[in-house]
mmCIF file of C-alpha atoms in Angstrom:
data_model
loop_
_atom_site.group_PDB
_atom_site.id
_atom_site.type_symbol
_atom_site.label_atom_id
_atom_site.label_comp_id
_atom_site.label_asym_id
_atom_site.label_seq_id
_atom_site.Cartn_x
_atom_site.Cartn_y
_atom_site.Cartn_z
ATOM 1 C CA MET A 30 104.648 77.574 102.616
ATOM 2 C CA PRO A 31 102.327 75.939 106.312
ATOM 3 C CA ARG A 32 98.814 75.154 104.394
ATOM 4 C CA PHE A 33 95.775 75.782 106.724
ATOM 5 C CA SER A 34 92.217 74.003 106.018
ATOM 6 C CA LEU A 35 89.604 76.219 106.854
ATOM 7 C CA ASN A 36 88.683 73.970 110.018
ATOM 8 C CA THR A 37 91.899 73.800 111.372
ATOM 9 C CA LEU A 38 92.826 77.724 112.157
ATOM 10 C CA SER A 39 93.159 78.384 115.421
ATOM 11 C CA GLU A 40 91.464 81.707 116.703
ATOM 12 C CA SER A 41 94.738 83.454 116.608
ATOM 13 C CA ASP A 42 95.193 82.450 113.229
ATOM 14 C CA ILE A 43 91.867 83.136 112.320
ATOM 15 C CA SER A 44 91.957 86.749 113.695
ATOM 16 C CA ARG A 45 95.718 87.470 112.197
ATOM 17 C CA LEU A 46 94.052 86.359 108.591
ATOM 18 C CA ILE A 47 91.000 89.124 109.547
ATOM 19 C CA GLU A 48 92.994 91.482 110.236
ATOM 20 C CA MET A 49 95.677 90.768 107.458
ATOM 21 C CA ALA A 50 92.652 90.803 104.905
ATOM 22 C CA TRP A 51 91.521 93.858 106.112
ATOM 23 C CA GLU A 52 94.764 95.732 106.105
ATOM 24 C CA ASP A 53 95.075 97.658 102.662
ATOM 25 C CA ARG A 54 98.307 96.707 101.588
ATOM 26 C CA THR A 55 98.514 93.051 102.333
ATOM 27 C CA PRO A 56 97.650 91.531 99.267
ATOM 28 C CA PHE A 57 95.927 88.373 98.874
ATOM 29 C CA ASP A 58 99.463 87.022 98.003
ATOM 30 C CA ALA A 59 101.295 87.339 101.364
ATOM 31 C CA ILE A 60 98.041 85.814 103.014
ATOM 32 C CA GLU A 61 98.498 82.767 100.892
ATOM 33 C CA LYS A 62 102.097 82.468 102.040
ATOM 34 C CA SER A 63 101.798 82.685 105.351
ATOM 35 C CA PHE A 64 98.613 80.817 105.467
ATOM 36 C CA GLY A 65 98.647 78.747 102.242
ATOM 37 C CA LEU A 66 94.483 80.118 101.419
ATOM 38 C CA THR A 67 93.698 81.228 98.003
ATOM 39 C CA GLU A 68 91.278 84.727 97.777
ATOM 40 C CA ALA A 69 88.714 82.382 97.177
ATOM 41 C CA GLU A 70 89.553 80.812 100.840
ATOM 42 C CA VAL A 71 89.998 84.253 102.172
ATOM 43 C CA ILE A 72 86.317 85.273 100.874
ATOM 44 C CA LYS A 73 84.907 82.536 102.360
ATOM 45 C CA LEU A 74 86.323 82.620 105.670
ATOM 46 C CA MET A 75 85.358 86.295 105.809
ATOM 47 C CA ARG A 76 81.482 85.307 105.138
ATOM 48 C CA HIS A 77 81.844 82.666 107.845
ATOM 49 C CA GLU A 78 83.038 85.386 110.526
ATOM 50 C CA LEU A 79 82.305 88.523 109.896
ATOM 51 C CA LYS A 80 78.569 89.828 110.457
ATOM 52 C CA ARG A 81 77.167 90.549 106.620
ATOM 53 C CA GLY A 82 77.207 93.428 106.710
ATOM 54 C CA SER A 83 80.936 94.119 107.786
ATOM 55 C CA PHE A 84 81.213 91.401 104.872
ATOM 56 C CA GLU A 85 79.727 93.659 102.695
ATOM 57 C CA LEU A 86 81.690 96.412 103.600
ATOM 58 C CA TRP A 87 84.886 94.481 103.229
ATOM 59 C CA ARG A 88 84.125 92.697 100.183
ATOM 60 C CA LYS A 89 83.020 96.538 98.715
ATOM 61 C CA ARG A 90 86.609 97.411 99.945
ATOM 62 C CA VAL A 91 88.696 95.525 98.468
ATOM 63 C CA THR A 92 86.915 94.290 95.252
ATOM 64 C CA GLY A 93 89.633 95.631 92.715
ATOM 65 C CA ARG A 94 92.075 97.361 95.085
ATOM 66 C CA ALA A 95 95.365 97.440 93.711
ATOM 67 C CA THR A 96 96.809 97.217 96.937
ATOM 68 C CA LYS A 97 95.054 93.416 97.831
ATOM 69 C CA HIS A 98 96.471 92.100 94.391
ATOM 70 C CA VAL A 99 99.526 91.733 93.056
ATOM 71 C CA ALA A 100 99.440 92.130 89.357
ATOM 72 C CA LEU A 101 97.211 95.386 89.852
ATOM 73 C CA ARG A 102 100.003 97.077 92.440
ATOM 74 C CA SER A 103 102.690 99.209 91.292
ATOM 75 C CA LYS A 104 106.037 97.405 90.629
ATOM 76 C CA LEU A 105 107.389 100.107 93.536
ATOM 77 C CA VAL A 106 105.671 98.546 95.967
ATOM 78 C CA ASP A 107 107.761 95.832 96.931
ATOM 79 C CA ARG A 108 106.904 95.616 100.649
ATOM 80 C CA ALA A 109 103.237 93.789 101.986
ATOM 81 C CA TYR A 110 102.886 96.002 104.985
ATOM 82 C CA CYS A 111 104.002 99.176 105.881
ATOM 83 C CA PRO A 112 106.889 99.648 108.159
ATOM 84 C CA THR A 113 105.304 100.750 111.658
ATOM 85 C CA GLN A 114 102.311 98.653 111.033
ATOM 86 C CA TYR A 115 103.513 96.072 113.444
ATOM 87 C CA LYS A 116 103.684 97.807 116.749
ATOM 88 C CA ASN A 117 104.894 94.141 119.074
ATOM 89 C CA LYS A 118 108.493 94.681 117.371
#
């Protein structure tokens, strides 16, 4: 698992991380697996990178959302994203 520091993320890494954080079906565990950032570090990054209103909307959206937390997620969901999500493949 790569371990990124919040200070050393490239612009493209930050963009992808924000995209993953906004996606309903991408759990924080998948972000941690990809970037090595904990949920708390993702929240810190989102607070820094988003406008205040956007950050507050995002926090309201993901707080307690079962799909963002593997422990709350249905055992029937065995993937982190929708099969049609990645259009470049």
